[in-house]
Amino acid sequence: FAVSLADPPPPQAPRLALISGRTADNPRLLTESIAKGATCVYLEKPGAPTVTELQQMQKEAEDANVEVLMGYNKNVCKYVRKTREFAAKHPGSHVTFVSNNAYENTPESLGECFERNAEGMLKNMAIHELALLVSFYDVSVENIAEVTADKEFSSMQTLPGPSGKDYTDFDKIKFTIKTKNGNEVSVQADRCGGTDSFATVTDKDGSEVFRYYMPDEEDRAMVQELQTKYPTAMPYFFTQDPDYITVKERVAHHTVTGEEAEGVATIGVAVETLRVAEFLTPKLQEQLK
């Protein structure tokens, strides 16, 4: 192991840098990775604290001819693929992507969560779902016609973190986006909703006609095995494990061979996703006041 990015020797082969740290450190870590000869960078979501910083990182990488691919694991998830395939066969249907975490529903637990993820839910927990909308549903800041919060489901709180400082964020949020070119899709995220993520398809009458979970029955045995092996880890680590392996294997293969990393989001997708998160947050906050 090296102490810092300054330690590795010059690369003798294509070098892949995997950046998975505090979001605020990512711009510096990208600069250091490029300086140490990285030919491809795997960057964890959301990439940077702000759109401006991520755009600067995008330009820095492009100027150095370094490709940056993102750790948006849900872009390659089985449940996302199966839901999209089902919806495509049923015109007029509506898709909702649901993301859950298993934090305790207490001021102490949520306050700690709000402080540790101070960028806010849409830039953190729900950023994966926004990346799906950008990747597959033509969602962009310029193409959003309207966004509507589900006030009955959604909740926003102001809570003190461990430092004593107050943080305002959604503990759960559900909203529907309509695009100018006619797409309509919903996102639901709940900090205290449990361990499973899933997606649903409803028909024209609003009746649910399809639901697919992550993990599905096939993957639950693997999740149980990991929970036994790592009992103190957050439960969502286990459900996302196979998809993160897929993303990382595809990025590594791309780095070595130059072949397309199928389904993996680029930093361009990440920039637009972060733009959407910054655009939506104040609009949804205003609707929930």
PDB file of C-alpha atoms in Angstrom:
ATOM      1  CA  PHE A   1       0.000   0.000   0.000  1.00  0.00           C
ATOM      2  CA  ALA A   2       1.109   3.555  -0.699  1.00  0.00           C
ATOM      3  CA  VAL A   3       0.653   6.505   1.632  1.00  0.00           C
ATOM      4  CA  SER A   4      -0.339   8.919  -1.115  1.00  0.00           C
ATOM      5  CA  LEU A   5      -0.746   9.188  -4.885  1.00  0.00           C
ATOM      6  CA  ALA A   6       2.776  10.589  -5.028  1.00  0.00           C
ATOM      7  CA  ASP A   7       4.236   7.183  -4.121  1.00  0.00           C
ATOM      8  CA  PRO A   8       3.470   4.824  -7.069  1.00  0.00           C
ATOM      9  CA  PRO A   9       6.220   4.453  -9.681  1.00  0.00           C
ATOM     10  CA  PRO A  10       5.673   5.504 -13.304  1.00  0.00           C
ATOM     11  CA  PRO A  11       3.223   3.148 -15.054  1.00  0.00           C
ATOM     12  CA  GLN A  12       4.555   0.297 -17.182  1.00  0.00           C
ATOM     13  CA  ALA A  13       1.086  -0.454 -18.604  1.00  0.00           C
ATOM     14  CA  PRO A  14      -2.295   1.303 -18.859  1.00  0.00           C
ATOM     15  CA  ARG A  15      -3.039   2.680 -15.393  1.00  0.00           C
ATOM     16  CA  LEU A  16      -6.518   2.829 -13.875  1.00  0.00           C
ATOM     17  CA  ALA A  17      -7.072   5.118 -10.882  1.00  0.00           C
ATOM     18  CA  LEU A  18     -10.080   4.389  -8.680  1.00  0.00           C
ATOM     19  CA  ILE A  19     -11.183   7.447  -6.692  1.00  0.00           C
ATOM     20  CA  SER A  20     -13.529   6.633  -3.816  1.00  0.00           C
ATOM     21  CA  GLY A  21     -13.085   9.145  -1.023  1.00  0.00           C
ATOM     22  CA  ARG A  22     -14.748  12.197   0.403  1.00  0.00           C
ATOM     23  CA  THR A  23     -16.475  14.072  -2.405  1.00  0.00           C
ATOM     24  CA  ALA A  24     -14.679  17.306  -1.538  1.00  0.00           C
ATOM     25  CA  ASP A  25     -11.282  15.606  -2.073  1.00  0.00           C
ATOM     26  CA  ASN A  26     -12.074  14.337  -5.564  1.00  0.00           C
ATOM     27  CA  PRO A  27     -10.843  17.332  -7.615  1.00  0.00           C
ATOM     28  CA  ARG A  28      -7.410  17.107  -5.971  1.00  0.00           C
ATOM     29  CA  LEU A  29      -7.288  13.318  -6.293  1.00  0.00           C
ATOM     30  CA  LEU A  30      -8.120  13.517 -10.002  1.00  0.00           C
ATOM     31  CA  THR A  31      -5.304  16.011 -10.583  1.00  0.00           C
ATOM     32  CA  GLU A  32      -2.857  13.771  -8.714  1.00  0.00           C
ATOM     33  CA  SER A  33      -4.050  10.658 -10.589  1.00  0.00           C
ATOM     34  CA  ILE A  34      -3.494  12.317 -13.955  1.00  0.00           C
ATOM     35  CA  ALA A  35      -0.062  13.520 -12.844  1.00  0.00           C
ATOM     36  CA  LYS A  36       0.886   9.931 -11.947  1.00  0.00           C
ATOM     37  CA  GLY A  37       0.043   8.617 -15.404  1.00  0.00           C
ATOM     38  CA  ALA A  38      -3.522   7.361 -15.130  1.00  0.00           C
ATOM     39  CA  THR A  39      -4.990   6.614 -18.555  1.00  0.00           C
ATOM     40  CA  CYS A  40      -8.503   6.034 -17.152  1.00  0.00           C
ATOM     41  CA  VAL A  41     -10.154   7.124 -13.913  1.00  0.00           C
ATOM     42  CA  TYR A  42     -13.027   5.385 -12.136  1.00  0.00           C
ATOM     43  CA  LEU A  43     -14.699   8.159 -10.154  1.00  0.00           C
ATOM     44  CA  GLU A  44     -17.289   7.506  -7.470  1.00  0.00           C
ATOM     45  CA  LYS A  45     -20.548   9.450  -7.449  1.00  0.00           C
ATOM     46  CA  PRO A  46     -21.394  12.303  -7.456  1.00  0.00           C
ATOM     47  CA  GLY A  47     -17.841  13.160  -8.583  1.00  0.00           C
ATOM     48  CA  ALA A  48     -17.500  16.612  -7.005  1.00  0.00           C
ATOM     49  CA  PRO A  49     -19.402  18.838  -4.573  1.00  0.00           C
ATOM     50  CA  THR A  50     -20.638  21.214  -7.291  1.00  0.00           C
ATOM     51  CA  VAL A  51     -21.352  21.298 -11.003  1.00  0.00           C
ATOM     52  CA  THR A  52     -18.621  23.895 -11.551  1.00  0.00           C
ATOM     53  CA  GLU A  53     -15.958  21.716  -9.925  1.00  0.00           C
ATOM     54  CA  LEU A  54     -17.036  18.628 -11.865  1.00  0.00           C
ATOM     55  CA  GLN A  55     -16.982  20.562 -15.135  1.00  0.00           C
ATOM     56  CA  GLN A  56     -13.445  21.734 -14.317  1.00  0.00           C
ATOM     57  CA  MET A  57     -12.458  18.111 -13.649  1.00  0.00           C
ATOM     58  CA  GLN A  58     -14.020  17.074 -16.953  1.00  0.00           C
ATOM     59  CA  LYS A  59     -11.987  19.684 -18.840  1.00  0.00           C
ATOM     60  CA  GLU A  60      -8.777  18.785 -17.001  1.00  0.00           C
ATOM     61  CA  ALA A  61      -9.206  15.124 -17.948  1.00  0.00           C
ATOM     62  CA  GLU A  62     -10.084  15.905 -21.569  1.00  0.00           C
ATOM     63  CA  ASP A  63      -7.034  18.170 -21.905  1.00  0.00           C
ATOM     64  CA  ALA A  64      -4.854  15.315 -20.617  1.00  0.00           C
ATOM     65  CA  ASN A  65      -6.617  12.754 -22.867  1.00  0.00           C
ATOM     66  CA  VAL A  66      -7.702  10.803 -19.779  1.00  0.00           C
ATOM     67  CA  GLU A  67     -11.111   9.135 -19.766  1.00  0.00           C
ATOM     68  CA  VAL A  68     -13.245   9.422 -16.619  1.00  0.00           C
ATOM     69  CA  LEU A  69     -15.956   6.835 -16.021  1.00  0.00           C
ATOM     70  CA  MET A  70     -18.372   6.921 -13.114  1.00  0.00           C
ATOM     71  CA  GLY A  71     -19.313   4.454 -10.396  1.00  0.00           C
ATOM     72  CA  TYR A  72     -23.051   4.699 -11.044  1.00  0.00           C
ATOM     73  CA  ASN A  73     -23.681   1.024 -10.359  1.00  0.00           C
ATOM     74  CA  LYS A  74     -27.443   1.154 -10.929  1.00  0.00           C
ATOM     75  CA  ASN A  75     -26.838   1.916 -14.619  1.00  0.00           C
ATOM     76  CA  VAL A  76     -25.882  -1.769 -14.984  1.00  0.00           C
ATOM     77  CA  CYS A  77     -28.327  -3.247 -12.430  1.00  0.00           C
ATOM     78  CA  LYS A  78     -30.464  -6.240 -13.306  1.00  0.00           C
ATOM     79  CA  TYR A  79     -33.600  -4.677 -11.812  1.00  0.00           C
ATOM     80  CA  VAL A  80     -33.173  -1.488 -13.869  1.00  0.00           C
ATOM     81  CA  ARG A  81     -32.652  -3.428 -17.089  1.00  0.00           C
ATOM     82  CA  LYS A  82     -35.658  -5.718 -16.514  1.00  0.00           C
ATOM     83  CA  THR A  83     -37.914  -2.803 -15.554  1.00  0.00           C
ATOM     84  CA  ARG A  84     -36.969  -0.802 -18.640  1.00  0.00           C
ATOM     85  CA  GLU A  85     -37.492  -3.859 -20.869  1.00  0.00           C
ATOM     86  CA  PHE A  86     -40.956  -4.487 -19.381  1.00  0.00           C
ATOM     87  CA  ALA A  87     -42.016  -0.839 -19.662  1.00  0.00           C
ATOM     88  CA  ALA A  88     -40.846  -0.683 -23.293  1.00  0.00           C
ATOM     89  CA  LYS A  89     -43.317  -3.458 -24.149  1.00  0.00           C
ATOM     90  CA  HIS A  90     -46.213  -1.604 -22.490  1.00  0.00           C
ATOM     91  CA  PRO A  91     -46.784   1.838 -24.092  1.00  0.00           C
ATOM     92  CA  GLY A  92     -48.240   4.417 -21.749  1.00  0.00           C
ATOM     93  CA  SER A  93     -46.864   2.745 -18.630  1.00  0.00           C
ATOM     94  CA  HIS A  94     -45.057   4.671 -15.888  1.00  0.00           C
ATOM     95  CA  VAL A  95     -41.782   3.732 -14.155  1.00  0.00           C
ATOM     96  CA  THR A  96     -40.850   4.576 -10.566  1.00  0.00           C
ATOM     97  CA  PHE A  97     -37.336   3.941  -9.258  1.00  0.00           C
ATOM     98  CA  VAL A  98     -37.249   3.344  -5.498  1.00  0.00           C
ATOM     99  CA  SER A  99     -34.107   3.646  -3.357  1.00  0.00           C
ATOM    100  CA  ASN A 100     -33.997   2.722   0.328  1.00  0.00           C
ATOM    101  CA  ASN A 101     -31.417   2.954   3.101  1.00  0.00           C
ATOM    102  CA  ALA A 102     -31.710   1.440   6.569  1.00  0.00           C
ATOM    103  CA  TYR A 103     -30.885   4.317   8.907  1.00  0.00           C
ATOM    104  CA  GLU A 104     -32.730   4.392  12.201  1.00  0.00           C
ATOM    105  CA  ASN A 105     -35.636   6.822  12.102  1.00  0.00           C
ATOM    106  CA  THR A 106     -34.343   8.921  14.989  1.00  0.00           C
ATOM    107  CA  PRO A 107     -33.088  12.536  15.145  1.00  0.00           C
ATOM    108  CA  GLU A 108     -29.650  11.260  16.211  1.00  0.00           C
ATOM    109  CA  SER A 109     -29.254   8.790  13.360  1.00  0.00           C
ATOM    110  CA  LEU A 110     -30.647  11.091  10.671  1.00  0.00           C
ATOM    111  CA  GLY A 111     -28.718  14.092  12.015  1.00  0.00           C
ATOM    112  CA  GLU A 112     -25.480  12.140  11.697  1.00  0.00           C
ATOM    113  CA  CYS A 113     -26.495  11.092   8.188  1.00  0.00           C
ATOM    114  CA  PHE A 114     -27.360  14.672   7.182  1.00  0.00           C
ATOM    115  CA  GLU A 115     -23.999  15.966   8.432  1.00  0.00           C
ATOM    116  CA  ARG A 116     -21.898  13.185   6.870  1.00  0.00           C
ATOM    117  CA  ASN A 117     -23.737  13.625   3.567  1.00  0.00           C
ATOM    118  CA  ALA A 118     -23.944  17.400   3.738  1.00  0.00           C
ATOM    119  CA  GLU A 119     -24.291  17.731  -0.046  1.00  0.00           C
ATOM    120  CA  GLY A 120     -27.901  16.582   0.433  1.00  0.00           C
ATOM    121  CA  MET A 121     -29.984  13.578  -0.539  1.00  0.00           C
ATOM    122  CA  LEU A 122     -30.319  14.390  -4.246  1.00  0.00           C
ATOM    123  CA  LYS A 123     -26.541  14.757  -4.592  1.00  0.00           C
ATOM    124  CA  ASN A 124     -25.886  11.630  -2.556  1.00  0.00           C
ATOM    125  CA  MET A 125     -28.350   8.811  -1.971  1.00  0.00           C
ATOM    126  CA  ALA A 126     -30.727   9.590  -4.858  1.00  0.00           C
ATOM    127  CA  ILE A 127     -27.979  10.604  -7.304  1.00  0.00           C
ATOM    128  CA  HIS A 128     -27.988   7.068  -8.731  1.00  0.00           C
ATOM    129  CA  GLU A 129     -31.649   7.405  -9.683  1.00  0.00           C
ATOM    130  CA  LEU A 130     -31.033  10.829 -11.237  1.00  0.00           C
ATOM    131  CA  ALA A 131     -28.239   9.272 -13.299  1.00  0.00           C
ATOM    132  CA  LEU A 132     -30.745   6.711 -14.589  1.00  0.00           C
ATOM    133  CA  LEU A 133     -33.085   9.532 -15.600  1.00  0.00           C
ATOM    134  CA  VAL A 134     -30.275  11.361 -17.412  1.00  0.00           C
ATOM    135  CA  SER A 135     -29.001   8.167 -19.068  1.00  0.00           C
ATOM    136  CA  PHE A 136     -32.287   6.607 -20.167  1.00  0.00           C
ATOM    137  CA  TYR A 137     -35.146   9.148 -19.987  1.00  0.00           C
ATOM    138  CA  ASP A 138     -33.727  12.276 -21.684  1.00  0.00           C
ATOM    139  CA  VAL A 139     -33.790  14.206 -18.414  1.00  0.00           C
ATOM    140  CA  SER A 140     -31.661  17.340 -18.410  1.00  0.00           C
ATOM    141  CA  VAL A 141     -32.067  20.755 -16.834  1.00  0.00           C
ATOM    142  CA  GLU A 142     -33.091  22.206 -20.182  1.00  0.00           C
ATOM    143  CA  ASN A 143     -35.522  19.361 -20.972  1.00  0.00           C
ATOM    144  CA  ILE A 144     -37.461  19.287 -17.675  1.00  0.00           C
ATOM    145  CA  ALA A 145     -40.986  20.608 -18.241  1.00  0.00           C
ATOM    146  CA  GLU A 146     -42.163  20.170 -14.654  1.00  0.00           C
ATOM    147  CA  VAL A 147     -41.336  18.417 -11.396  1.00  0.00           C
ATOM    148  CA  THR A 148     -43.956  17.570  -8.787  1.00  0.00           C
ATOM    149  CA  ALA A 149     -43.264  16.386  -5.244  1.00  0.00           C
ATOM    150  CA  ASP A 150     -45.506  13.774  -3.637  1.00  0.00           C
ATOM    151  CA  LYS A 151     -46.255  15.751  -0.494  1.00  0.00           C
ATOM    152  CA  GLU A 152     -48.033  12.863   1.198  1.00  0.00           C
ATOM    153  CA  PHE A 153     -44.931  10.652   1.041  1.00  0.00           C
ATOM    154  CA  SER A 154     -42.133  13.217   1.275  1.00  0.00           C
ATOM    155  CA  SER A 155     -40.533  14.645   4.413  1.00  0.00           C
ATOM    156  CA  MET A 156     -37.900  17.337   5.008  1.00  0.00           C
ATOM    157  CA  GLN A 157     -36.308  17.963   8.402  1.00  0.00           C
ATOM    158  CA  THR A 158     -33.795  20.280  10.027  1.00  0.00           C
ATOM    159  CA  LEU A 159     -31.683  18.315  12.503  1.00  0.00           C
ATOM    160  CA  PRO A 160     -28.422  18.853  14.420  1.00  0.00           C
ATOM    161  CA  GLY A 161     -25.476  16.715  13.397  1.00  0.00           C
ATOM    162  CA  PRO A 162     -22.847  15.373  15.821  1.00  0.00           C
ATOM    163  CA  SER A 163     -21.041  18.729  15.605  1.00  0.00           C
ATOM    164  CA  GLY A 164     -24.157  20.558  16.829  1.00  0.00           C
ATOM    165  CA  LYS A 165     -24.623  22.336  13.518  1.00  0.00           C
ATOM    166  CA  ASP A 166     -28.116  22.161  11.961  1.00  0.00           C
ATOM    167  CA  TYR A 167     -28.648  20.519   8.564  1.00  0.00           C
ATOM    168  CA  THR A 168     -31.803  20.600   6.442  1.00  0.00           C
ATOM    169  CA  ASP A 169     -32.418  17.687   4.096  1.00  0.00           C
ATOM    170  CA  PHE A 170     -35.018  15.223   2.917  1.00  0.00           C
ATOM    171  CA  ASP A 171     -35.290  12.090   5.015  1.00  0.00           C
ATOM    172  CA  LYS A 172     -37.601  10.807   2.277  1.00  0.00           C
ATOM    173  CA  ILE A 173     -38.689  12.237  -1.049  1.00  0.00           C
ATOM    174  CA  LYS A 174     -40.842  11.190  -3.986  1.00  0.00           C
ATOM    175  CA  PHE A 175     -41.269  13.208  -7.155  1.00  0.00           C
ATOM    176  CA  THR A 176     -42.321  12.913 -10.782  1.00  0.00           C
ATOM    177  CA  ILE A 177     -40.533  14.565 -13.691  1.00  0.00           C
ATOM    178  CA  LYS A 178     -42.145  15.343 -17.032  1.00  0.00           C
ATOM    179  CA  THR A 179     -39.832  16.208 -19.913  1.00  0.00           C
ATOM    180  CA  LYS A 180     -40.502  18.547 -22.790  1.00  0.00           C
ATOM    181  CA  ASN A 181     -40.289  15.653 -25.246  1.00  0.00           C
ATOM    182  CA  GLY A 182     -43.026  13.686 -23.461  1.00  0.00           C
ATOM    183  CA  ASN A 183     -41.240  11.359 -21.034  1.00  0.00           C
ATOM    184  CA  GLU A 184     -42.562  10.903 -17.515  1.00  0.00           C
ATOM    185  CA  VAL A 185     -40.749   9.062 -14.710  1.00  0.00           C
ATOM    186  CA  SER A 186     -40.750   9.042 -10.897  1.00  0.00           C
ATOM    187  CA  VAL A 187     -38.143   8.653  -8.159  1.00  0.00           C
ATOM    188  CA  GLN A 188     -38.704   7.671  -4.535  1.00  0.00           C
ATOM    189  CA  ALA A 189     -35.947   7.674  -1.896  1.00  0.00           C
ATOM    190  CA  ASP A 190     -36.225   6.911   1.822  1.00  0.00           C
ATOM    191  CA  ARG A 191     -33.310   7.071   4.274  1.00  0.00           C
ATOM    192  CA  CYS A 192     -35.210   4.768   6.661  1.00  0.00           C
ATOM    193  CA  GLY A 193     -37.033   2.585   4.131  1.00  0.00           C
ATOM    194  CA  GLY A 194     -35.081  -0.648   4.574  1.00  0.00           C
ATOM    195  CA  THR A 195     -32.405  -2.472   2.611  1.00  0.00           C
ATOM    196  CA  ASP A 196     -34.040  -3.135  -0.774  1.00  0.00           C
ATOM    197  CA  SER A 197     -34.152  -0.962  -3.842  1.00  0.00           C
ATOM    198  CA  PHE A 198     -36.666  -1.750  -6.560  1.00  0.00           C
ATOM    199  CA  ALA A 199     -38.564  -0.360  -9.515  1.00  0.00           C
ATOM    200  CA  THR A 200     -42.231  -0.528 -10.427  1.00  0.00           C
ATOM    201  CA  VAL A 201     -44.246  -0.155 -13.606  1.00  0.00           C
ATOM    202  CA  THR A 202     -47.830   1.073 -13.431  1.00  0.00           C
ATOM    203  CA  ASP A 203     -50.393   1.041 -16.227  1.00  0.00           C
ATOM    204  CA  LYS A 204     -52.451   3.939 -17.568  1.00  0.00           C
ATOM    205  CA  ASP A 205     -54.891   3.555 -14.668  1.00  0.00           C
ATOM    206  CA  GLY A 206     -52.127   3.735 -12.049  1.00  0.00           C
ATOM    207  CA  SER A 207     -52.289   0.040 -11.149  1.00  0.00           C
ATOM    208  CA  GLU A 208     -48.947  -1.667 -10.514  1.00  0.00           C
ATOM    209  CA  VAL A 209     -48.258  -4.315 -13.138  1.00  0.00           C
ATOM    210  CA  PHE A 210     -44.559  -5.042 -12.528  1.00  0.00           C
ATOM    211  CA  ARG A 211     -42.063  -4.864  -9.682  1.00  0.00           C
ATOM    212  CA  TYR A 212     -38.445  -6.037  -9.603  1.00  0.00           C
ATOM    213  CA  TYR A 213     -36.204  -5.942  -6.531  1.00  0.00           C
ATOM    214  CA  MET A 214     -32.505  -5.513  -5.913  1.00  0.00           C
ATOM    215  CA  PRO A 215     -31.519  -8.040  -4.669  1.00  0.00           C
ATOM    216  CA  ASP A 216     -33.776 -10.559  -6.366  1.00  0.00           C
ATOM    217  CA  GLU A 217     -34.241 -14.103  -5.086  1.00  0.00           C
ATOM    218  CA  GLU A 218     -31.173 -15.231  -7.000  1.00  0.00           C
ATOM    219  CA  ASP A 219     -28.939 -12.726  -5.188  1.00  0.00           C
ATOM    220  CA  ARG A 220     -30.385 -13.003  -1.660  1.00  0.00           C
ATOM    221  CA  ALA A 221     -28.200 -15.974  -0.703  1.00  0.00           C
ATOM    222  CA  MET A 222     -25.094 -13.937  -1.592  1.00  0.00           C
ATOM    223  CA  VAL A 223     -26.386 -11.010   0.493  1.00  0.00           C
ATOM    224  CA  GLN A 224     -26.949 -13.282   3.495  1.00  0.00           C
ATOM    225  CA  GLU A 225     -23.435 -14.681   3.145  1.00  0.00           C
ATOM    226  CA  LEU A 226     -21.902 -11.192   3.098  1.00  0.00           C
ATOM    227  CA  GLN A 227     -24.006 -10.042   6.067  1.00  0.00           C
ATOM    228  CA  THR A 228     -22.683 -12.970   8.102  1.00  0.00           C
ATOM    229  CA  LYS A 229     -19.099 -12.232   7.067  1.00  0.00           C
ATOM    230  CA  TYR A 230     -19.319  -8.447   7.656  1.00  0.00           C
ATOM    231  CA  PRO A 231     -21.965  -7.950  10.385  1.00  0.00           C
ATOM    232  CA  THR A 232     -21.130  -4.299  11.130  1.00  0.00           C
ATOM    233  CA  ALA A 233     -21.318  -2.988   7.538  1.00  0.00           C
ATOM    234  CA  MET A 234     -24.287  -1.009   6.223  1.00  0.00           C
ATOM    235  CA  PRO A 235     -26.834  -3.424   4.654  1.00  0.00           C
ATOM    236  CA  TYR A 236     -26.947  -1.598   1.310  1.00  0.00           C
ATOM    237  CA  PHE A 237     -23.271  -2.514   0.724  1.00  0.00           C
ATOM    238  CA  PHE A 238     -24.311  -6.127   0.239  1.00  0.00           C
ATOM    239  CA  THR A 239     -27.213  -5.550  -2.141  1.00  0.00           C
ATOM    240  CA  GLN A 240     -25.062  -3.363  -4.391  1.00  0.00           C
ATOM    241  CA  ASP A 241     -21.986  -5.624  -4.331  1.00  0.00           C
ATOM    242  CA  PRO A 242     -22.596  -7.583  -7.594  1.00  0.00           C
ATOM    243  CA  ASP A 243     -23.306  -4.438  -9.591  1.00  0.00           C
ATOM    244  CA  TYR A 244     -20.222  -2.619  -8.325  1.00  0.00           C
ATOM    245  CA  ILE A 245     -18.173  -5.657  -9.359  1.00  0.00           C
ATOM    246  CA  THR A 246     -19.734  -5.432 -12.834  1.00  0.00           C
ATOM    247  CA  VAL A 247     -18.995  -1.707 -13.190  1.00  0.00           C
ATOM    248  CA  LYS A 248     -15.397  -2.075 -12.007  1.00  0.00           C
ATOM    249  CA  GLU A 249     -14.719  -5.091 -14.219  1.00  0.00           C
ATOM    250  CA  ARG A 250     -16.069  -3.245 -17.266  1.00  0.00           C
ATOM    251  CA  VAL A 251     -13.971  -0.156 -16.522  1.00  0.00           C
ATOM    252  CA  ALA A 252     -10.847  -2.265 -15.945  1.00  0.00           C
ATOM    253  CA  HIS A 253     -11.438  -4.192 -19.180  1.00  0.00           C
ATOM    254  CA  HIS A 254     -11.922  -0.911 -21.046  1.00  0.00           C
ATOM    255  CA  THR A 255      -8.677   0.486 -19.615  1.00  0.00           C
ATOM    256  CA  VAL A 256      -6.680  -2.489 -20.866  1.00  0.00           C
ATOM    257  CA  THR A 257      -8.377  -3.168 -24.211  1.00  0.00           C
ATOM    258  CA  GLY A 258      -9.991   0.136 -25.186  1.00  0.00           C
ATOM    259  CA  GLU A 259     -13.305  -1.666 -25.753  1.00  0.00           C
ATOM    260  CA  GLU A 260     -16.489   0.166 -24.718  1.00  0.00           C
ATOM    261  CA  ALA A 261     -17.476  -0.100 -21.046  1.00  0.00           C
ATOM    262  CA  GLU A 262     -21.089  -0.970 -21.830  1.00  0.00           C
ATOM    263  CA  GLY A 263     -23.674   0.878 -19.743  1.00  0.00           C
ATOM    264  CA  VAL A 264     -21.105   2.704 -17.605  1.00  0.00           C
ATOM    265  CA  ALA A 265     -21.813   6.406 -17.156  1.00  0.00           C
ATOM    266  CA  THR A 266     -19.280   8.958 -18.387  1.00  0.00           C
ATOM    267  CA  ILE A 267     -18.263  12.119 -16.565  1.00  0.00           C
ATOM    268  CA  GLY A 268     -20.494  13.969 -19.061  1.00  0.00           C
ATOM    269  CA  VAL A 269     -23.501  12.064 -17.704  1.00  0.00           C
ATOM    270  CA  ALA A 270     -22.276  12.844 -14.178  1.00  0.00           C
ATOM    271  CA  VAL A 271     -22.108  16.579 -14.909  1.00  0.00           C
ATOM    272  CA  GLU A 272     -25.689  16.619 -16.176  1.00  0.00           C
ATOM    273  CA  THR A 273     -26.838  14.461 -13.255  1.00  0.00           C
ATOM    274  CA  LEU A 274     -25.318  16.900 -10.774  1.00  0.00           C
ATOM    275  CA  ARG A 275     -26.878  19.826 -12.680  1.00  0.00           C
ATOM    276  CA  VAL A 276     -30.277  18.135 -12.360  1.00  0.00           C
ATOM    277  CA  ALA A 277     -29.733  17.538  -8.622  1.00  0.00           C
ATOM    278  CA  GLU A 278     -28.876  21.221  -8.045  1.00  0.00           C
ATOM    279  CA  PHE A 279     -31.857  22.283 -10.168  1.00  0.00           C
ATOM    280  CA  LEU A 280     -34.377  20.021  -8.411  1.00  0.00           C
ATOM    281  CA  THR A 281     -33.356  20.489  -4.770  1.00  0.00           C
ATOM    282  CA  PRO A 282     -34.647  24.047  -4.207  1.00  0.00           C
ATOM    283  CA  LYS A 283     -37.795  23.373  -6.266  1.00  0.00           C
ATOM    284  CA  LEU A 284     -38.679  20.317  -4.169  1.00  0.00           C
ATOM    285  CA  GLN A 285     -37.791  22.100  -0.924  1.00  0.00           C
ATOM    286  CA  GLU A 286     -40.115  24.946  -1.868  1.00  0.00           C
ATOM    287  CA  GLN A 287     -42.975  22.524  -2.583  1.00  0.00           C
ATOM    288  CA  LEU A 288     -42.569  20.868   0.815  1.00  0.00           C
ATOM    289  CA  LYS A 289     -42.542  24.071   2.895  1.00  0.00           C
TER     290      LYS A 289
END
